[in-house]
mmCIF file of C-alpha atoms and ligand atoms in Angstrom:
data_model
loop_
_atom_site.group_PDB
_atom_site.id
_atom_site.type_symbol
_atom_site.label_atom_id
_atom_site.label_comp_id
_atom_site.label_asym_id
_atom_site.label_seq_id
_atom_site.Cartn_x
_atom_site.Cartn_y
_atom_site.Cartn_z
ATOM 1 C CA GLU E 1 18.341 -13.794 23.121
ATOM 2 C CA THR E 2 20.818 -11.922 25.766
ATOM 3 C CA PRO E 3 20.765 -8.208 26.437
ATOM 4 C CA GLU E 4 23.961 -8.229 25.323
ATOM 5 C CA GLN E 5 23.287 -9.334 21.675
ATOM 6 C CA ILE E 6 20.234 -6.767 21.889
ATOM 7 C CA ALA E 7 22.360 -3.915 22.899
ATOM 8 C CA ALA E 8 24.976 -4.624 19.858
ATOM 9 C CA PHE E 9 21.920 -4.905 17.461
ATOM 10 C CA GLU E 10 20.557 -1.707 18.657
ATOM 11 C CA ALA E 11 24.143 -0.238 18.441
ATOM 12 C CA ARG E 12 24.156 -1.209 14.677
ATOM 13 C CA ILE E 13 20.689 0.341 14.014
ATOM 14 C CA GLY E 14 21.589 3.885 15.975
ATOM 15 C CA ALA E 15 25.181 3.762 13.552
ATOM 16 C CA GLY E 16 22.739 3.641 10.610
ATOM 17 C CA GLU E 17 24.040 0.297 9.694
ATOM 18 C CA LYS E 18 21.518 -1.785 7.509
ATOM 19 C CA ILE E 19 20.936 -5.189 8.921
ATOM 20 C CA GLU E 20 20.941 -7.862 6.408
ATOM 21 C CA SER E 21 19.279 -11.545 5.985
ATOM 22 C CA GLY E 22 22.259 -13.425 7.600
ATOM 23 C CA ASP E 23 22.980 -11.292 10.445
ATOM 24 C CA TRP E 24 21.830 -11.608 13.960
ATOM 25 C CA MET E 25 18.516 -9.913 14.868
ATOM 26 C CA PRO E 26 16.152 -10.128 17.870
ATOM 27 C CA ALA E 27 13.267 -12.852 16.731
ATOM 28 C CA ALA E 28 10.759 -9.673 17.451
ATOM 29 C CA TYR E 29 12.396 -7.748 14.611
ATOM 30 C CA ARG E 30 12.271 -10.821 12.138
ATOM 31 C CA HIS E 31 8.667 -11.128 13.102
ATOM 32 C CA GLN E 32 7.683 -7.416 12.639
ATOM 33 C CA LEU E 33 9.223 -7.474 9.062
ATOM 34 C CA ILE E 34 7.701 -10.873 7.833
ATOM 35 C CA ARG E 35 4.448 -9.255 9.288
ATOM 36 C CA MET E 36 4.988 -5.855 7.468
ATOM 37 C CA ILE E 37 6.408 -6.846 4.310
ATOM 38 C CA SER E 38 4.228 -9.769 3.571
ATOM 39 C CA GLN E 39 0.951 -7.657 4.061
ATOM 40 C CA HIS E 40 2.676 -4.725 1.688
ATOM 41 C CA ALA E 41 2.991 -7.617 -0.642
ATOM 42 C CA HIS E 42 -0.529 -8.722 -0.289
ATOM 43 C CA SER E 43 -1.520 -4.976 -0.580
ATOM 44 C CA GLU E 44 0.405 -4.880 -4.123
ATOM 45 C CA VAL E 45 -1.462 -8.189 -5.639
ATOM 46 C CA VAL E 46 -5.000 -7.389 -4.109
ATOM 47 C CA GLY E 47 -4.281 -3.767 -5.550
ATOM 48 C CA MET E 48 -4.253 -4.954 -8.815
ATOM 49 C CA LEU E 49 -8.069 -5.812 -8.750
ATOM 50 C CA PRO E 50 -9.801 -2.617 -8.119
ATOM 51 C CA GLU E 51 -7.533 -1.292 -11.274
ATOM 52 C CA GLY E 52 -7.588 -4.595 -13.515
ATOM 53 C CA ALA E 53 -11.556 -4.060 -13.429
ATOM 54 C CA TRP E 54 -11.000 -1.136 -15.471
ATOM 55 C CA ILE E 55 -8.465 -2.178 -18.393
ATOM 56 C CA THR E 56 -11.109 -3.192 -20.497
ATOM 57 C CA ARG E 57 -13.233 -0.106 -20.188
ATOM 58 C CA ALA E 58 -10.523 2.428 -20.543
ATOM 59 C CA PRO E 59 -11.531 5.553 -22.507
ATOM 60 C CA THR E 60 -8.568 5.411 -25.310
ATOM 61 C CA LEU E 61 -5.974 2.880 -26.362
ATOM 62 C CA GLN E 62 -3.331 5.216 -24.583
ATOM 63 C CA ARG E 63 -4.905 5.143 -21.125
ATOM 64 C CA LYS E 64 -5.120 1.025 -21.527
ATOM 65 C CA MET E 65 -1.789 0.716 -22.185
ATOM 66 C CA ILE E 66 -0.623 3.191 -19.254
ATOM 67 C CA LEU E 67 -3.209 1.286 -16.893
ATOM 68 C CA ILE E 68 -1.922 -2.407 -18.222
ATOM 69 C CA ALA E 69 1.472 -0.993 -17.430
ATOM 70 C CA LYS E 70 0.850 0.209 -13.912
ATOM 71 C CA VAL E 71 -0.949 -3.094 -12.729
ATOM 72 C CA GLN E 72 2.023 -5.148 -14.382
ATOM 73 C CA ASP E 73 4.089 -3.214 -11.912
ATOM 74 C CA GLU E 74 1.999 -3.954 -8.974
ATOM 75 C CA ALA E 75 2.207 -7.482 -9.838
ATOM 76 C CA GLY E 76 6.143 -7.007 -9.969
ATOM 77 C CA HIS E 77 6.104 -5.024 -6.480
ATOM 78 C CA GLY E 78 4.325 -8.112 -4.957
ATOM 79 C CA GLN E 79 6.919 -10.128 -6.338
ATOM 80 C CA TYR E 80 10.070 -8.024 -5.065
ATOM 81 C CA LEU E 81 8.224 -8.016 -1.667
ATOM 82 C CA TYR E 82 7.391 -11.499 -1.166
ATOM 83 C CA HIS E 83 10.824 -12.329 -1.854
ATOM 84 C CA ALA E 84 12.237 -9.728 0.557
ATOM 85 C CA ALA E 85 9.894 -11.464 3.145
ATOM 86 C CA GLU E 86 11.150 -14.885 2.094
ATOM 87 C CA THR E 87 14.609 -13.638 2.766
ATOM 88 C CA LEU E 88 13.382 -13.660 6.596
ATOM 89 C CA GLY E 89 12.274 -17.488 6.325
ATOM 90 C CA ALA E 90 8.665 -16.536 5.517
ATOM 91 C CA THR E 91 7.916 -19.270 2.695
ATOM 92 C CA ARG E 92 5.328 -18.185 -0.196
ATOM 93 C CA GLU E 93 3.164 -21.041 0.699
ATOM 94 C CA GLU E 94 2.723 -19.511 4.423
ATOM 95 C CA MET E 95 2.137 -15.994 3.130
ATOM 96 C CA LEU E 96 -0.350 -17.030 0.283
ATOM 97 C CA ASP E 97 -2.502 -19.405 2.366
ATOM 98 C CA ALA E 98 -2.536 -16.482 5.139
ATOM 99 C CA LEU E 99 -3.834 -14.237 2.436
ATOM 100 C CA LEU E 100 -6.162 -16.504 0.838
ATOM 101 C CA SER E 101 -7.661 -18.020 4.350
ATOM 102 C CA GLY E 102 -8.430 -14.202 5.174
ATOM 103 C CA LYS E 103 -6.008 -14.216 7.993
ATOM 104 C CA ALA E 104 -3.552 -11.931 6.586
ATOM 105 C CA LYS E 105 -4.215 -8.270 6.278
ATOM 106 C CA TYR E 106 -3.697 -6.269 3.258
ATOM 107 C CA SER E 107 -4.146 -2.206 2.698
ATOM 108 C CA SER E 108 -7.790 -1.102 3.732
ATOM 109 C CA ILE E 109 -7.834 1.114 0.557
ATOM 110 C CA PHE E 110 -8.188 -1.998 -1.498
ATOM 111 C CA ASN E 111 -11.873 -2.839 -0.368
ATOM 112 C CA TYR E 112 -13.573 0.159 -1.631
ATOM 113 C CA PRO E 113 -15.254 -0.288 -5.048
ATOM 114 C CA THR E 114 -13.872 1.339 -8.273
ATOM 115 C CA LEU E 115 -17.268 2.751 -9.647
ATOM 116 C CA THR E 116 -16.158 5.230 -12.457
ATOM 117 C CA TRP E 117 -13.172 5.644 -14.643
ATOM 118 C CA ALA E 118 -12.239 9.051 -12.690
ATOM 119 C CA ASP E 119 -11.590 6.530 -9.805
ATOM 120 C CA ILE E 120 -8.586 5.287 -11.600
ATOM 121 C CA GLY E 121 -7.301 8.752 -11.905
ATOM 122 C CA MET E 122 -8.175 9.147 -8.119
ATOM 123 C CA ILE E 123 -6.146 6.023 -7.182
ATOM 124 C CA GLY E 124 -3.269 7.101 -9.198
ATOM 125 C CA TRP E 125 -3.064 10.641 -7.510
ATOM 126 C CA LEU E 126 -4.614 10.177 -3.903
ATOM 127 C CA VAL E 127 -3.306 6.121 -3.314
ATOM 128 C CA ASP E 128 -0.132 6.195 -5.110
ATOM 129 C CA GLY E 129 0.929 9.568 -3.727
ATOM 130 C CA ALA E 130 0.078 7.906 0.170
ATOM 131 C CA ALA E 131 1.647 5.234 -0.946
ATOM 132 C CA ILE E 132 4.866 7.040 -2.090
ATOM 133 C CA LYS E 133 5.126 8.981 1.098
ATOM 134 C CA ASN E 134 4.958 5.829 2.813
ATOM 135 C CA GLN E 135 7.365 4.130 0.849
ATOM 136 C CA THR E 136 9.740 6.886 0.523
ATOM 137 C CA MET E 137 10.167 6.747 4.403
ATOM 138 C CA LEU E 138 10.682 3.217 4.248
ATOM 139 C CA ALA E 139 13.390 3.205 1.916
ATOM 140 C CA GLY E 140 15.585 4.058 4.863
ATOM 141 C CA CYS E 141 14.274 1.043 6.631
ATOM 142 C CA SER E 142 17.013 -0.438 8.464
ATOM 143 C CA TYR E 143 16.307 -4.012 7.181
ATOM 144 C CA GLY E 144 18.558 -3.660 3.583
ATOM 145 C CA PRO E 145 16.323 -6.231 1.432
ATOM 146 C CA TYR E 146 12.937 -4.150 2.111
ATOM 147 C CA SER E 147 14.803 -0.350 1.861
ATOM 148 C CA ARG E 148 16.348 -1.590 -1.444
ATOM 149 C CA ALA E 149 12.775 -2.831 -2.871
ATOM 150 C CA MET E 150 11.417 0.383 -1.642
ATOM 151 C CA VAL E 151 14.016 2.158 -3.668
ATOM 152 C CA ARG E 152 12.989 0.410 -7.068
ATOM 153 C CA ILE E 153 9.396 0.571 -6.052
ATOM 154 C CA CYS E 154 9.223 4.293 -5.181
ATOM 155 C CA SER E 155 10.725 5.095 -8.756
ATOM 156 C CA GLU E 156 8.008 3.485 -10.644
ATOM 157 C CA GLU E 157 5.096 4.576 -8.263
ATOM 158 C CA THR E 158 6.268 7.969 -9.342
ATOM 159 C CA PHE E 159 5.152 7.353 -12.832
ATOM 160 C CA HIS E 160 1.684 5.887 -11.543
ATOM 161 C CA HIS E 161 1.077 9.076 -9.415
ATOM 162 C CA LYS E 162 1.992 11.687 -12.345
ATOM 163 C CA GLN E 163 -0.212 9.731 -14.570
ATOM 164 C CA GLY E 164 -2.810 9.888 -12.119
ATOM 165 C CA LYS E 165 -2.823 13.513 -11.164
ATOM 166 C CA GLU E 166 -2.916 14.114 -15.229
ATOM 167 C CA MET E 167 -5.822 12.379 -15.522
ATOM 168 C CA VAL E 168 -7.981 14.279 -12.787
ATOM 169 C CA VAL E 169 -6.969 17.712 -13.327
ATOM 170 C CA ALA E 170 -7.627 17.102 -16.982
ATOM 171 C CA TYR E 171 -11.082 16.063 -15.798
ATOM 172 C CA ALA E 172 -11.324 18.380 -13.046
ATOM 173 C CA GLN E 173 -10.960 21.328 -15.997
ATOM 174 C CA GLY E 174 -12.954 19.365 -18.560
ATOM 175 C CA THR E 175 -16.775 19.146 -19.532
ATOM 176 C CA PRO E 176 -19.062 19.196 -16.464
ATOM 177 C CA ALA E 177 -19.827 15.518 -16.494
ATOM 178 C CA GLN E 178 -16.104 15.030 -16.025
ATOM 179 C CA ARG E 179 -15.683 17.521 -13.443
ATOM 180 C CA GLU E 180 -18.563 15.939 -11.714
ATOM 181 C CA MET E 181 -16.809 12.576 -12.267
ATOM 182 C CA ALA E 182 -13.613 13.620 -10.615
ATOM 183 C CA GLN E 183 -15.503 15.413 -7.827
ATOM 184 C CA ASP E 184 -17.569 12.389 -6.916
ATOM 185 C CA ALA E 185 -14.221 10.346 -6.815
ATOM 186 C CA LEU E 186 -12.662 12.649 -4.447
ATOM 187 C CA ASN E 187 -15.670 12.390 -2.304
ATOM 188 C CA ARG E 188 -15.113 8.427 -1.933
ATOM 189 C CA TRP E 189 -11.468 8.252 -2.149
ATOM 190 C CA TRP E 190 -10.192 11.237 0.100
ATOM 191 C CA TRP E 191 -10.900 9.902 3.707
ATOM 192 C CA PRO E 192 -9.938 6.005 2.664
ATOM 193 C CA ALA E 193 -6.413 7.633 1.418
ATOM 194 C CA LEU E 194 -6.197 9.146 4.665
ATOM 195 C CA MET E 195 -7.019 5.812 6.751
ATOM 196 C CA MET E 196 -4.601 3.749 4.336
ATOM 197 C CA LEU E 197 -1.414 5.149 6.153
ATOM 198 C CA GLY E 198 -2.663 3.330 9.338
ATOM 199 C CA PRO E 199 -4.376 4.444 12.668
ATOM 200 C CA SER E 200 -3.387 7.601 14.475
ATOM 201 C CA ASP E 201 -0.067 7.096 16.637
ATOM 202 C CA LYS E 202 -2.005 6.864 20.107
ATOM 203 C CA ASP E 203 -3.856 3.619 18.375
ATOM 204 C CA SER E 204 -0.634 2.071 16.726
ATOM 205 C CA PRO E 205 0.693 -0.382 18.655
ATOM 206 C CA ASN E 206 3.441 -1.508 16.404
ATOM 207 C CA THR E 207 5.030 1.941 15.852
ATOM 208 C CA PRO E 208 7.162 2.124 19.047
ATOM 209 C CA GLN E 209 8.974 -0.656 18.344
ATOM 210 C CA LEU E 210 9.210 -0.192 14.959
ATOM 211 C CA MET E 211 10.666 3.163 15.279
ATOM 212 C CA ARG E 212 13.232 2.012 18.024
ATOM 213 C CA TRP E 213 14.526 -0.459 15.458
ATOM 214 C CA GLY E 214 14.731 1.832 12.675
ATOM 215 C CA VAL E 215 11.897 0.183 10.286
ATOM 216 C CA LYS E 216 9.687 3.133 10.162
ATOM 217 C CA LEU E 217 11.303 6.257 10.290
ATOM 218 C CA LYS E 218 8.374 8.423 10.476
ATOM 219 C CA THR E 219 5.006 7.513 12.407
ATOM 220 C CA ASN E 220 1.662 7.102 10.492
ATOM 221 C CA ASP E 221 0.480 10.757 11.745
ATOM 222 C CA GLU E 222 3.616 12.299 10.328
ATOM 223 C CA VAL E 223 3.444 10.571 7.109
ATOM 224 C CA ARG E 224 -0.440 11.489 6.849
ATOM 225 C CA GLN E 225 0.648 15.171 7.407
ATOM 226 C CA GLU E 226 3.133 14.929 4.725
ATOM 227 C CA PHE E 227 0.765 13.409 2.524
ATOM 228 C CA ILE E 228 -2.073 16.024 3.115
ATOM 229 C CA ASN E 229 0.055 18.949 2.994
ATOM 230 C CA GLU E 230 1.270 18.029 -0.699
ATOM 231 C CA HIS E 231 -2.465 16.836 -1.768
ATOM 232 C CA ALA E 232 -4.703 19.302 -0.453
ATOM 233 C CA PRO E 233 -3.336 22.505 -2.016
ATOM 234 C CA GLU E 234 -3.351 20.821 -5.399
ATOM 235 C CA LEU E 235 -6.531 19.339 -5.433
ATOM 236 C CA ILE E 236 -8.193 22.833 -4.323
ATOM 237 C CA GLU E 237 -6.045 24.255 -7.280
ATOM 238 C CA ALA E 238 -7.334 21.666 -9.698
ATOM 239 C CA GLY E 239 -10.739 23.190 -8.814
ATOM 240 C CA LEU E 240 -11.956 20.207 -6.765
ATOM 241 C CA THR E 241 -13.345 20.460 -3.254
ATOM 242 C CA ILE E 242 -12.083 18.486 -0.686
ATOM 243 C CA PRO E 243 -14.892 16.367 1.550
ATOM 244 C CA ASP E 244 -13.725 17.803 5.095
ATOM 245 C CA PRO E 245 -15.287 20.845 5.831
ATOM 246 C CA GLU E 246 -12.964 21.300 8.791
ATOM 247 C CA LEU E 247 -10.292 21.306 6.809
ATOM 248 C CA HIS E 248 -8.006 24.260 6.947
ATOM 249 C CA GLN E 249 -3.989 25.417 7.247
ATOM 250 C CA ASP E 250 -2.675 26.046 10.749
ATOM 251 C CA ALA E 251 0.043 29.021 11.095
ATOM 252 C CA GLN E 252 2.856 26.590 10.253
ATOM 253 C CA GLY E 253 1.519 25.921 7.129
ATOM 254 C CA ASN E 254 0.117 22.347 7.872
ATOM 255 C CA TRP E 255 -3.003 21.103 6.771
ATOM 256 C CA ILE E 256 -5.403 20.331 9.560
ATOM 257 C CA HIS E 257 -7.985 17.883 8.869
ATOM 258 C CA GLY E 258 -11.434 16.953 10.098
ATOM 259 C CA PRO E 259 -12.570 13.907 12.695
ATOM 260 C CA ILE E 260 -11.598 10.153 10.522
ATOM 261 C CA ASN E 261 -14.139 7.796 10.988
ATOM 262 C CA TRP E 262 -11.915 5.210 12.792
ATOM 263 C CA ASP E 263 -14.734 2.870 13.159
ATOM 264 C CA GLU E 264 -14.998 2.763 9.106
ATOM 265 C CA PHE E 265 -11.250 1.816 9.232
ATOM 266 C CA TRP E 266 -11.458 -0.911 11.830
ATOM 267 C CA ALA E 267 -14.653 -2.583 10.166
ATOM 268 C CA VAL E 268 -12.859 -2.418 6.933
ATOM 269 C CA VAL E 269 -9.664 -3.917 8.462
ATOM 270 C CA LYS E 270 -11.587 -6.871 10.121
ATOM 271 C CA GLY E 271 -13.103 -7.700 6.743
ATOM 272 C CA HIS E 272 -16.554 -5.668 6.541
ATOM 273 C CA GLY E 273 -15.353 -3.335 3.989
ATOM 274 C CA GLN E 274 -17.883 -2.903 1.066
ATOM 275 C CA MET E 275 -15.178 -5.351 -1.133
ATOM 276 C CA ASN E 276 -13.298 -7.412 1.064
ATOM 277 C CA ARG E 277 -14.960 -10.645 0.199
ATOM 278 C CA ALA E 278 -14.970 -10.007 -3.541
ATOM 279 C CA ARG E 279 -11.244 -9.460 -3.217
ATOM 280 C CA LEU E 280 -10.585 -12.438 -1.084
ATOM 281 C CA GLU E 281 -13.118 -14.469 -3.784
ATOM 282 C CA ALA E 282 -10.876 -13.206 -6.735
ATOM 283 C CA ARG E 283 -7.548 -13.934 -5.240
ATOM 284 C CA ASN E 284 -8.956 -17.813 -4.094
ATOM 285 C CA LYS E 285 -10.401 -18.459 -7.606
ATOM 286 C CA ALA E 286 -6.989 -16.771 -9.178
ATOM 287 C CA HIS E 287 -4.805 -19.505 -7.199
ATOM 288 C CA ASP E 288 -7.445 -22.180 -7.800
ATOM 289 C CA ASP E 289 -7.305 -21.300 -11.605
ATOM 290 C CA GLY E 290 -3.569 -21.601 -11.643
ATOM 291 C CA ALA E 291 -3.367 -25.171 -9.902
ATOM 292 C CA TRP E 292 -2.704 -26.742 -12.997
ATOM 293 C CA VAL E 293 0.478 -24.622 -13.707
ATOM 294 C CA ARG E 294 1.862 -25.448 -10.210
ATOM 295 C CA GLU E 295 1.001 -29.560 -10.798
ATOM 296 C CA ALA E 296 2.476 -29.553 -14.294
ATOM 297 C CA LEU E 297 5.637 -27.669 -12.738
ATOM 298 C CA ASN E 298 5.844 -30.262 -9.747
ATOM 299 C CA ALA E 299 5.369 -33.042 -12.533
ATOM 300 C CA TYR E 300 8.103 -31.608 -14.821
ATOM 301 C CA GLU E 301 10.419 -30.771 -11.725
ATOM 302 C CA ALA E 302 9.547 -34.820 -10.359
ATOM 303 C CA ARG E 303 10.618 -36.333 -13.912
ATOM 304 C CA ARG E 304 14.031 -34.057 -14.082
ATOM 305 C CA VAL E 305 15.059 -35.129 -10.926
ATOM 306 C CA ALA E 306 13.758 -38.835 -11.370
HETATM 307 N N1 LIG C 401 -4.915 -1.453 6.291
HETATM 308 C C1 LIG C 401 -4.835 -2.717 6.875
HETATM 309 N N2 LIG C 401 -4.394 -2.843 8.007
HETATM 310 C C2 LIG C 401 -3.829 -1.798 8.644
HETATM 311 C C3 LIG C 401 -3.715 -0.501 8.097
HETATM 312 C C4 LIG C 401 -4.381 -0.494 6.547
HETATM 313 N N3 LIG C 401 -4.234 0.668 5.889
HETATM 314 N N4 LIG C 401 -2.949 0.183 8.659
HETATM 315 C C5 LIG C 401 -2.716 -0.474 9.839
HETATM 316 N N5 LIG C 401 -3.351 -1.704 9.707
HETATM 317 C C6 LIG C 401 -3.197 -2.614 10.650
HETATM 318 C C7 LIG C 401 -1.395 -3.197 11.059
HETATM 319 O O1 LIG C 401 -1.398 -4.390 9.890
HETATM 320 C C8 LIG C 401 -1.742 -3.613 12.311
HETATM 321 O O2 LIG C 401 -2.222 -4.966 12.475
HETATM 322 P P1 LIG C 401 -1.410 -6.062 12.840
HETATM 323 O O3 LIG C 401 -0.425 -5.880 13.667
HETATM 324 O O4 LIG C 401 -2.000 -7.403 12.874
HETATM 325 O O5 LIG C 401 -0.511 -6.291 11.152
HETATM 326 C C9 LIG C 401 -2.743 -2.714 13.131
HETATM 327 O O6 LIG C 401 -3.570 -2.223 12.300
HETATM 328 C C10 LIG C 401 -2.386 -1.416 13.864
HETATM 329 O O7 LIG C 401 -1.727 -0.837 13.178
HETATM 330 P P2 LIG C 401 -0.450 -0.329 13.381
HETATM 331 O O8 LIG C 401 0.059 1.460 13.066
HETATM 332 O O9 LIG C 401 0.419 -0.594 14.700
HETATM 333 O O10 LIG C 401 0.511 -1.064 12.144
HETATM 334 P P3 LIG C 401 2.172 -0.623 11.365
HETATM 335 O O11 LIG C 401 2.835 0.023 12.339
HETATM 336 O O12 LIG C 401 2.560 -1.805 10.899
HETATM 337 O O13 LIG C 401 1.665 0.547 10.430
HETATM 338 C C11 LIG C 401 1.290 0.506 8.020
HETATM 339 C C12 LIG C 401 0.797 0.188 9.542
HETATM 340 C C13 LIG C 401 1.712 2.021 7.945
HETATM 341 C C14 LIG C 401 0.600 0.241 6.887
HETATM 342 C C15 LIG C 401 2.299 -0.274 7.950
HETATM 343 O O14 LIG C 401 2.404 -1.352 8.371
HETATM 344 C C16 LIG C 401 3.454 0.153 6.420
HETATM 345 O O15 LIG C 401 4.344 1.011 6.127
HETATM 346 N N6 LIG C 401 3.306 -1.149 5.913
HETATM 347 C C17 LIG C 401 4.103 -0.927 4.573
HETATM 348 C C18 LIG C 401 3.500 -0.352 3.600
HETATM 349 C C19 LIG C 401 2.043 -0.994 3.279
HETATM 350 O O16 LIG C 401 1.925 -2.154 3.631
HETATM 351 N N7 LIG C 401 1.476 -0.004 2.523
HETATM 352 C C20 LIG C 401 0.140 -0.738 1.763
HETATM 353 C C21 LIG C 401 -0.305 0.130 0.736
HETATM 354 S S1 LIG C 401 0.882 -0.772 -0.656
HETATM 355 C C22 LIG C 401 0.329 0.292 -1.823
HETATM 356 O O17 LIG C 401 -0.103 1.423 -1.666
HETATM 357 C C23 LIG C 401 0.561 -0.281 -3.394
HETATM 358 C C24 LIG C 401 0.809 1.115 -3.951
HETATM 359 O O18 LIG C 401 1.216 0.680 -5.482
HETATM 360 C C25 LIG C 401 -0.772 1.610 -4.149
#
């Protein structure tokens, strides 16, 4: 890589051009995108597990139908994103192996348990709400295939977000038992939702390069602030109490949160969360249970080309 090549590449980024899979790009740009996109795809696929556990226990047929559609959407998002990573030269086998072996990361948020039905609503409202802030930002990403995948994913996430908010507001204004379930869910999901958007900027080693090359258009703290500014007033308006006694609005109208437990975040990222082991076991079991399909496909393909 010559300085001239890097300069020409950065001029394209500066001009707001999209980089496509066949274009010249620095190896570090390719590496960053494979890292981010593959981990995003893993997050979508693992993210099906906490919600999937409640499909058989949804309180009504309508809620069951909505949840099935949402989990199906997550699977589709995973497929888009694995394909986007493949346009950069990553193979499906390598990415799956990295996930199943525990080497690859996926979003910390999915290592928390879904203990009650109200969690499903809270995931829709808070987790998909945070994902929309992050993914709307990434829709402007300089890498064409990723930014286009984000546009499609964001439109589906909007439905996920709305159905979650509608559910939680109904429970927050429902019977005392429903209100208690909604508050308990908020108590357990508020802080993990803030952490999901990544470490604070001073502890975010990838952000400077990602901002320089137009992969991220906003930093982790900026996206987190957007998330809190939208969701804090709405949760309070729904009659819920946000489990952060220091949360307050500053003169500019930004909601300022109390200290985030980054020790918990890094412990979860490093595999010591409540559900990390269960998630990897579930993914490995699904992979093993599906081996016969891959074998049948390979046998069919071998016979077809013979
Ligand atoms: N969970 C697990 N690991 C995380 C993390 C999280 N919430 N936040 C950061 N990390 C990891 C990073 O991957 C990085 O490790 P690595 O270099 O080994 O990959 C390390 O912590 C340092 O973090 P950085 O801030 O330097 O990393 P990034 O600049 O990549 O920022 C990010 C982190 C904001 C998550 C960014 O990677 C990103 O925007 N990724 C794409 C979006 C995504 O993956 N979202 C996950 C949720 S998917 C989802 O919500 C599904 C929806 O349907 C609900």
